[in-house]
Amino acid sequence: MASRYLEPEIERRSRAAMTRWQAVRLREQVRHAAAHSPFYRRKFKAAKMKPAQIRTLDDLRRLPFTTKDELKENQANRPPWGDVLAVPLADVMRVHLTSATTGRPLAFLDTREDWHGFYHSYARSLYAYGVRQKDMVMAAFSYGPWIGYWSGFYAAQDLGCLVFPVGGLSTDQRIDALLNYPITVLGCTPSYALFLAEAATKKGVDLAKDTRIRITWHTGEPGASIPATRAKIEAAFGAKAYDLPGLTEIAAWGFECDARSGLTHVHEDYCYPEVLDEQGRPVAPGERGELVFTSLYRKAMPLIRYRTRDVVQVADRKCPCGRTLVSFEGGVLGRLDDMKKVRGIIVYPRRIEELVRPHAAVDEFQIVFRRHEGLDEILVRIDPSPSLSLAEREGLRTQLGDRLRTGLGLRAAVEITESGTLPRWDHKARRVVDERTEVPF
Ligand SMILES: [Zn+2]
């Protein structure tokens, strides 16, 4: 039987061997950053730390965090690249921009070896989904400075797949390509997968029957790790859908495997994960915390203790696939930046998606946080499938209202809009609107 691992010697490495390996890489990265990155030289000096004091993974906790705001400020003050950069600019061969929702995006630079690390670990994820050299792959991300398209394309190429470049094509042209070429694997954001499926249905195309897609993978948003969203995508394409969490600044750091156990494995030979509570202490297995990454391979911008703002839960069980890599339960469970407080209760938009998506009659939705007569409230707008009768619409409203109240622990208003009125998203969705002028925390 062919192996289910691209690199079994890494994916099944013993804990002791992985720790030794990580510690060697960590010492090298810290030395490199201190010697060549003015940004990190200042940070280490301010923390009164010398690279030689960092010997083990535990020592890492003595170093300060790095935040995205710091990186942005650094680039704003020292345009255009800032001075995190720890190699001569001539050694840099790629630039990508993070997809900023506010302010200027962060520019991230890579050397040839950095870039290889990014797409090679990504290729390992694709292999874990079951993608093989014989596959023909479509990476339906936008062609531009966002890393999504490039990393997906290079990763598939790294496995030797035939890659169909569709970055600049319209949705109609992509549907046409799926019908006319033997494309077996599709990568896109989860929002775009649903957008593409809806567009195909309108044209009378059944993607599940009329195409050869067998695997889809999704990144840019956590949708494919939400069971109901994944089920919707799988039904539309007649394929298995996989989640690929990643960060431009760190790596395409995680993947679900073909055991489909609900666990997300981490490429911890490329990036060392810490999961920390609010006081910055490591959480126990089974607990949730903020994911903090230290890059173990990138030399151009070697981030140390980078706060991702992503909330994850450290797994306290093993995956049946046999991988020994650190794993999280169910991908990214929420973003600290997306966290909302409503009448004292913490609400993550992802949780609302988990509650709303299982209903087949929900085509699209929007979450509005607003203040009504001095009280915070949540309004969930539902764009229903066009076939619903008036009575069914009312039934859906009541049913979702009950489900949200039970699932969130507070009442949410539900409004059923006219079918087709809510915005659709062909890249990353922005389904959350916060109308409150001040945030009460
Ligand atoms: Zn697994």
GROMACS .gro file of C-alpha atoms and ligand atoms in nm:
model
  442
    1MET     CA    1   0.000   0.000   0.000
    2ALA     CA    2   0.125   0.346  -0.083
    3SER     CA    3   0.221   0.558   0.215
    4ARG     CA    4  -0.029   0.802   0.357
    5TYR     CA    5   0.260   1.027   0.464
    6LEU     CA    6   0.474   1.238   0.235
    7GLU     CA    7   0.754   1.248   0.495
    8PRO     CA    8   0.694   0.972   0.750
    9GLU     CA    9   1.030   1.034   0.920
   10ILE     CA   10   0.903   1.380   1.017
   11GLU     CA   11   0.531   1.316   1.053
   12ARG     CA   12   0.588   1.019   1.287
   13ARG     CA   13   0.901   1.142   1.461
   14SER     CA   14   0.926   1.061   1.832
   15ARG     CA   15   0.860   1.346   2.074
   16ALA     CA   16   1.217   1.338   2.204
   17ALA     CA   17   1.362   1.357   1.853
   18MET     CA   18   1.125   1.636   1.750
   19THR     CA   19   1.209   1.839   2.062
   20ARG     CA   20   1.583   1.800   1.998
   21TRP     CA   21   1.541   1.904   1.637
   22GLN     CA   22   1.323   2.205   1.728
   23ALA     CA   23   1.571   2.320   1.991
   24VAL     CA   24   1.856   2.315   1.737
   25ARG     CA   25   1.648   2.517   1.489
   26LEU     CA   26   1.534   2.756   1.762
   27ARG     CA   27   1.891   2.835   1.870
   28GLU     CA   28   1.986   2.896   1.509
   29GLN     CA   29   1.686   3.126   1.446
   30VAL     CA   30   1.745   3.328   1.763
   31ARG     CA   31   2.115   3.370   1.681
   32HIS     CA   32   2.032   3.470   1.324
   33ALA     CA   33   1.767   3.723   1.432
   34ALA     CA   34   1.991   3.878   1.698
   35ALA     CA   35   2.283   3.907   1.455
   36HIS     CA   36   2.101   4.034   1.146
   37SER     CA   37   1.761   4.184   1.231
   38PRO     CA   38   1.781   4.535   1.384
   39PHE     CA   39   1.420   4.494   1.502
   40TYR     CA   40   1.504   4.180   1.704
   41ARG     CA   41   1.836   4.319   1.823
   42ARG     CA   42   1.644   4.608   1.984
   43LYS     CA   43   1.381   4.372   2.127
   44PHE     CA   44   1.635   4.136   2.282
   45LYS     CA   45   1.830   4.428   2.425
   46ALA     CA   46   1.517   4.577   2.581
   47ALA     CA   47   1.440   4.236   2.736
   48LYS     CA   48   1.804   4.207   2.854
   49MET     CA   49   1.836   3.874   2.676
   50LYS     CA   50   2.133   3.738   2.486
   51PRO     CA   51   2.091   3.465   2.220
   52ALA     CA   52   2.324   3.234   2.415
   53GLN     CA   53   2.070   3.228   2.701
   54ILE     CA   54   1.819   3.049   2.477
   55ARG     CA   55   1.916   2.681   2.481
   56THR     CA   56   1.590   2.487   2.512
   57LEU     CA   57   1.228   2.525   2.403
   58ASP     CA   58   1.141   2.623   2.762
   59ASP     CA   59   1.392   2.910   2.743
   60LEU     CA   60   1.188   3.053   2.458
   61ARG     CA   61   0.935   3.173   2.715
   62ARG     CA   62   1.191   3.423   2.842
   63LEU     CA   63   1.173   3.611   2.511
   64PRO     CA   64   0.911   3.880   2.441
   65PHE     CA   65   0.619   3.831   2.202
   66THR     CA   66   0.603   3.977   1.854
   67THR     CA   67   0.269   4.122   1.742
   68LYS     CA   68   0.125   4.209   1.404
   69ASP     CA   69   0.072   4.569   1.519
   70GLU     CA   70   0.442   4.594   1.596
   71LEU     CA   71   0.532   4.465   1.251
   72LYS     CA   72   0.292   4.707   1.084
   73GLU     CA   73   0.423   4.998   1.289
   74ASN     CA   74   0.777   4.895   1.203
   75GLN     CA   75   0.699   4.903   0.831
   76ALA     CA   76   0.513   5.233   0.865
   77ASN     CA   77   0.810   5.394   1.043
   78ARG     CA   78   1.073   5.245   0.814
   79PRO     CA   79   0.901   5.209   0.479
   80PRO     CA   80   0.861   5.000   0.281
   81TRP     CA   81   1.002   4.684   0.441
   82GLY     CA   82   1.078   4.779   0.803
   83ASP     CA   83   1.387   4.634   0.969
   84VAL     CA   84   1.276   4.291   1.084
   85LEU     CA   85   1.451   4.189   0.762
   86ALA     CA   86   1.753   3.977   0.852
   87VAL     CA   87   1.904   3.914   0.507
   88PRO     CA   88   2.028   4.149   0.231
   89LEU     CA   89   1.739   4.257   0.011
   90ALA     CA   90   1.918   4.099  -0.286
   91ASP     CA   91   1.861   3.756  -0.127
   92VAL     CA   92   1.485   3.812  -0.113
   93MET     CA   93   1.288   3.668  -0.403
   94ARG     CA   94   0.924   3.689  -0.301
   95VAL     CA   95   0.694   3.948  -0.150
   96HIS     CA   96   0.338   3.879  -0.033
   97LEU     CA   97   0.090   4.106   0.138
   98THR     CA   98  -0.135   3.995   0.422
   99SER     CA   99  -0.505   4.048   0.358
  100ALA     CA  100  -0.569   4.341   0.591
  101THR     CA  101  -0.926   4.432   0.673
  102THR     CA  102  -0.813   4.765   0.816
  103GLY     CA  103  -0.508   4.978   0.746
  104ARG     CA  104  -0.213   4.900   0.527
  105PRO     CA  105  -0.136   4.535   0.465
  106LEU     CA  106   0.186   4.389   0.598
  107ALA     CA  107   0.450   4.311   0.337
  108PHE     CA  108   0.622   3.980   0.400
  109LEU     CA  109   0.951   3.887   0.233
  110ASP     CA  110   1.105   3.547   0.168
  111THR     CA  111   1.434   3.409   0.044
  112ARG     CA  112   1.436   3.119  -0.200
  113GLU     CA  113   1.477   2.869   0.088
  114ASP     CA  114   1.204   3.039   0.295
  115TRP     CA  115   0.964   3.010   0.005
  116HIS     CA  116   1.053   2.647  -0.047
  117GLY     CA  117   0.972   2.580   0.318
  118PHE     CA  118   0.636   2.752   0.285
  119TYR     CA  119   0.515   2.556  -0.015
  120HIS     CA  120   0.681   2.228   0.074
  121SER     CA  121   0.506   2.205   0.411
  122TYR     CA  122   0.185   2.296   0.225
  123ALA     CA  123   0.252   2.009  -0.018
  124ARG     CA  124   0.278   1.775   0.279
  125SER     CA  125  -0.075   1.885   0.377
  126LEU     CA  126  -0.211   1.822   0.027
  127TYR     CA  127  -0.055   1.476   0.035
  128ALA     CA  128  -0.225   1.407   0.368
  129TYR     CA  129  -0.561   1.489   0.206
  130GLY     CA  130  -0.488   1.226  -0.057
  131VAL     CA  131  -0.365   1.450  -0.341
  132ARG     CA  132  -0.115   1.262  -0.561
  133GLN     CA  133   0.102   1.326  -0.863
  134LYS     CA  134  -0.168   1.192  -1.099
  135ASP     CA  135  -0.410   1.465  -0.992
  136MET     CA  136  -0.496   1.775  -1.191
  137VAL     CA  137  -0.531   2.068  -0.956
  138MET     CA  138  -0.712   2.401  -0.981
  139ALA     CA  139  -0.607   2.667  -0.728
  140ALA     CA  140  -0.903   2.906  -0.754
  141PHE     CA  141  -0.760   3.190  -0.547
  142SER     CA  142  -0.716   3.543  -0.675
  143TYR     CA  143  -0.398   3.618  -0.868
  144GLY     CA  144  -0.227   3.897  -0.674
  145PRO     CA  145  -0.004   3.964  -0.376
  146TRP     CA  146  -0.204   3.738  -0.137
  147ILE     CA  147  -0.004   3.424  -0.063
  148GLY     CA  148  -0.304   3.190  -0.105
  149TYR     CA  149  -0.281   3.148  -0.480
  150TRP     CA  150   0.096   3.115  -0.501
  151SER     CA  151   0.142   2.874  -0.215
  152GLY     CA  152  -0.141   2.647  -0.332
  153PHE     CA  153  -0.007   2.649  -0.687
  154TYR     CA  154   0.355   2.578  -0.589
  155ALA     CA  155   0.252   2.311  -0.337
  156ALA     CA  156   0.055   2.117  -0.597
  157GLN     CA  157   0.341   2.155  -0.841
  158ASP     CA  158   0.581   2.033  -0.571
  159LEU     CA  159   0.388   1.703  -0.565
  160GLY     CA  160   0.424   1.683  -0.941
  161CYS     CA  161   0.056   1.748  -1.010
  162LEU     CA  162  -0.064   1.910  -1.329
  163VAL     CA  163  -0.170   2.253  -1.207
  164PHE     CA  164  -0.427   2.456  -1.399
  165PRO     CA  165  -0.364   2.829  -1.343
  166VAL     CA  166  -0.697   3.010  -1.298
  167GLY     CA  167  -0.596   3.306  -1.078
  168GLY     CA  168  -0.720   3.565  -1.328
  169LEU     CA  169  -1.023   3.374  -1.461
  170SER     CA  170  -1.384   3.462  -1.389
  171THR     CA  171  -1.616   3.223  -1.206
  172ASP     CA  172  -1.789   3.137  -1.535
  173GLN     CA  173  -1.454   3.054  -1.695
  174ARG     CA  174  -1.359   2.840  -1.396
  175ILE     CA  175  -1.685   2.644  -1.416
  176ASP     CA  176  -1.618   2.596  -1.786
  177ALA     CA  177  -1.267   2.466  -1.708
  178LEU     CA  178  -1.404   2.224  -1.445
  179LEU     CA  179  -1.642   2.084  -1.708
  180ASN     CA  180  -1.385   2.054  -1.985
  181TYR     CA  181  -1.062   1.942  -1.819
  182PRO     CA  182  -1.004   1.640  -1.598
  183ILE     CA  183  -0.955   1.851  -1.282
  184THR     CA  184  -0.971   1.631  -0.974
  185VAL     CA  185  -0.864   1.868  -0.695
  186LEU     CA  186  -0.982   2.220  -0.618
  187GLY     CA  187  -0.841   2.471  -0.367
  188CYS     CA  188  -1.024   2.792  -0.270
  189THR     CA  189  -1.165   2.980   0.029
  190PRO     CA  190  -1.471   2.810   0.180
  191SER     CA  191  -1.680   3.115   0.093
  192TYR     CA  192  -1.570   3.088  -0.267
  193ALA     CA  193  -1.655   2.716  -0.278
  194LEU     CA  194  -2.014   2.801  -0.184
  195PHE     CA  195  -2.017   3.097  -0.423
  196LEU     CA  196  -1.891   2.876  -0.708
  197ALA     CA  197  -2.148   2.608  -0.627
  198GLU     CA  198  -2.433   2.861  -0.631
  199ALA     CA  199  -2.310   3.009  -0.961
  200ALA     CA  200  -2.292   2.660  -1.113
  201THR     CA  201  -2.645   2.573  -0.999
  202LYS     CA  202  -2.774   2.891  -1.164
  203LYS     CA  203  -2.618   2.774  -1.490
  204GLY     CA  204  -2.776   2.433  -1.454
  205VAL     CA  205  -2.441   2.268  -1.375
  206ASP     CA  206  -2.423   2.000  -1.106
  207LEU     CA  207  -2.060   2.013  -0.991
  208ALA     CA  208  -2.099   1.684  -0.805
  209LYS     CA  209  -2.211   1.496  -1.116
  210ASP     CA  210  -2.064   1.693  -1.404
  211THR     CA  211  -1.702   1.728  -1.284
  212ARG     CA  212  -1.429   1.489  -1.165
  213ILE     CA  213  -1.346   1.679  -0.846
  214ARG     CA  214  -1.266   1.431  -0.568
  215ILE     CA  215  -1.084   1.651  -0.314
  216THR     CA  216  -1.127   2.016  -0.222
  217TRP     CA  217  -0.915   2.209   0.024
  218HIS     CA  218  -0.995   2.539   0.186
  219THR     CA  219  -0.789   2.814   0.339
  220GLY     CA  220  -0.815   3.184   0.423
  221GLU     CA  221  -1.111   3.120   0.656
  222PRO     CA  222  -1.193   2.840   0.902
  223GLY     CA  223  -1.514   2.728   0.722
  224ALA     CA  224  -1.396   2.380   0.623
  225SER     CA  225  -1.334   2.291   0.989
  226ILE     CA  226  -1.698   2.372   1.072
  227PRO     CA  227  -1.880   2.040   1.017
  228ALA     CA  228  -2.199   2.187   0.868
  229THR     CA  229  -2.011   2.419   0.631
  230ARG     CA  230  -1.787   2.134   0.522
  231ALA     CA  231  -2.089   1.910   0.464
  232LYS     CA  232  -2.244   2.175   0.242
  233ILE     CA  233  -1.925   2.206   0.035
  234GLU     CA  234  -1.887   1.827   0.011
  235ALA     CA  235  -2.244   1.787  -0.109
  236ALA     CA  236  -2.201   2.059  -0.372
  237PHE     CA  237  -1.884   1.907  -0.518
  238GLY     CA  238  -1.938   1.539  -0.445
  239ALA     CA  239  -1.589   1.546  -0.294
  240LYS     CA  240  -1.405   1.534   0.036
  241ALA     CA  241  -1.329   1.882   0.174
  242TYR     CA  242  -1.029   1.963   0.396
  243ASP     CA  243  -0.929   2.262   0.604
  244LEU     CA  244  -0.585   2.420   0.567
  245PRO     CA  245  -0.518   2.687   0.831
  246GLY     CA  246  -0.228   2.917   0.755
  247LEU     CA  247  -0.070   3.255   0.813
  248THR     CA  248   0.135   3.452   0.562
  249GLU     CA  249   0.376   3.546   0.843
  250ILE     CA  250   0.435   3.188   0.964
  251ALA     CA  251   0.339   2.901   0.734
  252ALA     CA  252   0.049   2.701   0.597
  253TRP     CA  253   0.087   2.558   0.942
  254GLY     CA  254  -0.176   2.289   0.975
  255PHE     CA  255  -0.383   2.022   0.808
  256GLU     CA  256  -0.651   1.767   0.865
  257CYS     CA  257  -0.561   1.420   0.746
  258ASP     CA  258  -0.752   1.153   0.558
  259ALA     CA  259  -0.848   0.986   0.889
  260ARG     CA  260  -1.091   1.279   0.926
  261SER     CA  261  -1.078   1.260   1.302
  262GLY     CA  262  -1.152   1.629   1.359
  263LEU     CA  263  -0.788   1.696   1.451
  264THR     CA  264  -0.561   1.953   1.289
  265HIS     CA  265  -0.195   1.849   1.277
  266VAL     CA  266   0.078   2.113   1.297
  267HIS     CA  267   0.393   2.123   1.082
  268GLU     CA  268   0.593   2.171   1.398
  269ASP     CA  269   0.927   2.110   1.228
  270TYR     CA  270   0.863   2.438   1.044
  271CYS     CA  271   0.697   2.638   1.318
  272TYR     CA  272   0.703   2.579   1.690
  273PRO     CA  273   0.359   2.627   1.850
  274GLU     CA  274   0.282   2.751   2.200
  275VAL     CA  275  -0.080   2.766   2.319
  276LEU     CA  276  -0.108   3.017   2.602
  277ASP     CA  277  -0.371   3.136   2.846
  278GLU     CA  278  -0.441   3.503   2.920
  279GLN     CA  279  -0.147   3.515   3.161
  280GLY     CA  280   0.087   3.374   2.898
  281ARG     CA  281   0.113   3.028   3.058
  282PRO     CA  282   0.095   2.712   2.844
  283VAL     CA  283  -0.248   2.552   2.862
  284ALA     CA  284  -0.299   2.183   2.946
  285PRO     CA  285  -0.411   1.929   2.683
  286GLY     CA  286  -0.783   1.971   2.622
  287GLU     CA  287  -0.767   2.343   2.705
  288ARG     CA  288  -0.801   2.645   2.478
  289GLY     CA  289  -0.565   2.936   2.439
  290GLU     CA  290  -0.401   3.175   2.197
  291LEU     CA  291  -0.172   3.018   1.940
  292VAL     CA  292   0.177   3.169   1.937
  293PHE     CA  293   0.426   3.060   1.671
  294THR     CA  294   0.802   3.080   1.636
  295SER     CA  295   0.922   3.029   1.283
  296LEU     CA  296   1.189   2.759   1.267
  297TYR     CA  297   1.280   2.801   0.901
  298ARG     CA  298   1.230   3.151   0.763
  299LYS     CA  299   1.544   3.362   0.742
  300ALA     CA  300   1.428   3.685   0.575
  301MET     CA  301   1.173   3.770   0.846
  302PRO     CA  302   1.239   3.523   1.132
  303LEU     CA  303   0.940   3.581   1.361
  304ILE     CA  304   0.983   3.481   1.723
  305ARG     CA  305   0.684   3.420   1.954
  306TYR     CA  306   0.440   3.568   1.708
  307ARG     CA  307   0.091   3.614   1.854
  308THR     CA  308  -0.150   3.482   1.595
  309ARG     CA  309  -0.469   3.597   1.779
  310ASP     CA  310  -0.613   3.257   1.682
  311VAL     CA  311  -0.780   3.049   1.951
  312VAL     CA  312  -0.706   2.676   1.939
  313GLN     CA  313  -0.763   2.378   2.167
  314VAL     CA  314  -0.472   2.142   2.230
  315ALA     CA  315  -0.583   1.786   2.157
  316ASP     CA  316  -0.577   1.533   2.439
  317ARG     CA  317  -0.617   1.235   2.208
  318LYS     CA  318  -0.417   1.073   1.929
  319CYS     CA  319  -0.520   1.068   1.566
  320PRO     CA  320  -0.571   0.719   1.418
  321CYS     CA  321  -0.346   0.818   1.127
  322GLY     CA  322  -0.038   0.760   1.343
  323ARG     CA  323   0.112   1.107   1.311
  324THR     CA  324   0.290   1.222   1.624
  325LEU     CA  325   0.272   1.595   1.539
  326VAL     CA  326   0.108   1.831   1.788
  327SER     CA  327  -0.264   1.850   1.708
  328PHE     CA  328  -0.554   2.084   1.776
  329GLU     CA  329  -0.924   1.998   1.808
  330GLY     CA  330  -1.106   2.130   1.502
  331GLY     CA  331  -0.874   2.393   1.352
  332VAL     CA  332  -0.896   2.760   1.448
  333LEU     CA  333  -1.191   2.795   1.686
  334GLY     CA  334  -1.204   3.173   1.682
  335ARG     CA  335  -1.001   3.489   1.640
  336LEU     CA  336  -0.945   3.703   1.946
  337ASP     CA  337  -0.998   4.004   1.718
  338ASP     CA  338  -1.343   3.870   1.619
  339MET     CA  339  -1.451   3.804   1.976
  340LYS     CA  340  -1.762   3.998   2.076
  341LYS     CA  341  -1.912   4.055   2.415
  342VAL     CA  342  -2.290   4.076   2.428
  343ARG     CA  343  -2.457   4.135   2.765
  344GLY     CA  344  -2.152   3.990   2.938
  345ILE     CA  345  -2.137   3.677   2.724
  346ILE     CA  346  -1.849   3.610   2.487
  347VAL     CA  347  -1.959   3.527   2.135
  348TYR     CA  348  -1.744   3.413   1.843
  349PRO     CA  349  -1.898   3.454   1.497
  350ARG     CA  350  -1.773   3.103   1.414
  351ARG     CA  351  -2.009   2.962   1.678
  352ILE     CA  352  -2.304   3.131   1.508
  353GLU     CA  353  -2.197   2.978   1.177
  354GLU     CA  354  -2.185   2.635   1.345
  355LEU     CA  355  -2.544   2.682   1.460
  356VAL     CA  356  -2.689   2.830   1.143
  357ARG     CA  357  -2.524   2.625   0.868
  358PRO     CA  358  -2.675   2.283   0.946
  359HIS     CA  359  -3.006   2.408   0.807
  360ALA     CA  360  -3.022   2.315   0.439
  361ALA     CA  361  -3.252   2.611   0.372
  362VAL     CA  362  -2.982   2.864   0.470
  363ASP     CA  363  -2.807   2.990   0.156
  364GLU     CA  364  -2.623   3.283   0.312
  365PHE     CA  365  -2.626   3.472   0.640
  366GLN     CA  366  -2.508   3.790   0.809
  367ILE     CA  367  -2.441   3.863   1.176
  368VAL     CA  368  -2.516   4.210   1.309
  369PHE     CA  369  -2.413   4.324   1.655
  370ARG     CA  370  -2.616   4.632   1.749
  371ARG     CA  371  -2.744   4.833   2.041
  372HIS     CA  372  -3.118   4.848   2.075
  373GLU     CA  373  -3.276   5.067   2.347
  374GLY     CA  374  -2.951   5.066   2.540
  375LEU     CA  375  -2.906   4.688   2.522
  376ASP     CA  376  -2.663   4.496   2.307
  377GLU     CA  377  -2.820   4.242   2.080
  378ILE     CA  378  -2.737   4.004   1.802
  379LEU     CA  379  -2.934   3.999   1.482
  380VAL     CA  380  -2.880   3.709   1.245
  381ARG     CA  381  -3.006   3.774   0.893
  382ILE     CA  382  -3.080   3.464   0.688
  383ASP     CA  383  -3.094   3.452   0.312
  384PRO     CA  384  -3.309   3.143   0.251
  385SER     CA  385  -3.324   2.910  -0.048
  386PRO     CA  386  -3.568   3.049  -0.305
  387SER     CA  387  -3.804   2.750  -0.284
  388LEU     CA  388  -3.927   2.820   0.074
  389SER     CA  389  -4.296   2.888   0.128
  390LEU     CA  390  -4.411   3.163   0.365
  391ALA     CA  391  -4.492   2.908   0.634
  392GLU     CA  392  -4.152   2.743   0.594
  393ARG     CA  393  -3.979   3.079   0.626
  394GLU     CA  394  -4.157   3.141   0.954
  395GLY     CA  395  -4.073   2.788   1.071
  396LEU     CA  396  -3.705   2.847   0.987
  397ARG     CA  397  -3.707   3.173   1.184
  398THR     CA  398  -3.846   3.009   1.496
  399GLN     CA  399  -3.622   2.704   1.467
  400LEU     CA  400  -3.302   2.910   1.426
  401GLY     CA  401  -3.406   3.144   1.707
  402ASP     CA  402  -3.436   2.845   1.944
  403ARG     CA  403  -3.111   2.692   1.824
  404LEU     CA  404  -2.917   3.017   1.867
  405ARG     CA  405  -3.060   3.077   2.214
  406THR     CA  406  -2.959   2.730   2.330
  407GLY     CA  407  -2.622   2.733   2.154
  408LEU     CA  408  -2.510   3.083   2.254
  409GLY     CA  409  -2.676   3.110   2.591
  410LEU     CA  410  -2.849   3.432   2.491
  411ARG     CA  411  -3.133   3.537   2.270
  412ALA     CA  412  -3.057   3.640   1.911
  413ALA     CA  413  -3.306   3.801   1.678
  414VAL     CA  414  -3.350   3.620   1.346
  415GLU     CA  415  -3.462   3.793   1.031
  416ILE     CA  416  -3.539   3.605   0.710
  417THR     CA  417  -3.458   3.828   0.412
  418GLU     CA  418  -3.574   3.796   0.055
  419SER     CA  419  -3.384   3.521  -0.117
  420GLY     CA  420  -3.067   3.642  -0.293
  421THR     CA  421  -3.040   3.978  -0.112
  422LEU     CA  422  -2.743   3.925   0.120
  423PRO     CA  423  -2.394   3.974  -0.025
  424ARG     CA  424  -2.209   3.670  -0.162
  425TRP     CA  425  -1.834   3.641  -0.115
  426ASP     CA  426  -1.589   3.538  -0.384
  427HIS     CA  427  -1.280   3.567  -0.163
  428LYS     CA  428  -1.291   3.595   0.215
  429ALA     CA  429  -1.633   3.665   0.357
  430ARG     CA  430  -1.720   3.962   0.578
  431ARG     CA  431  -2.041   3.836   0.730
  432VAL     CA  432  -2.009   4.025   1.059
  433VAL     CA  433  -2.128   4.383   1.100
  434ASP     CA  434  -2.077   4.557   1.434
  435GLU     CA  435  -2.302   4.861   1.448
  436ARG     CA  436  -2.221   4.948   1.809
  437THR     CA  437  -2.031   5.273   1.829
  438GLU     CA  438  -1.844   5.168   2.138
  439VAL     CA  439  -1.735   4.822   2.235
  440PRO     CA  440  -1.829   4.755   2.599
  441PHE     CA  441  -1.507   4.582   2.711
  442ZN      ZN  442  -0.429   1.236   1.147
   0.00000   0.00000   0.00000
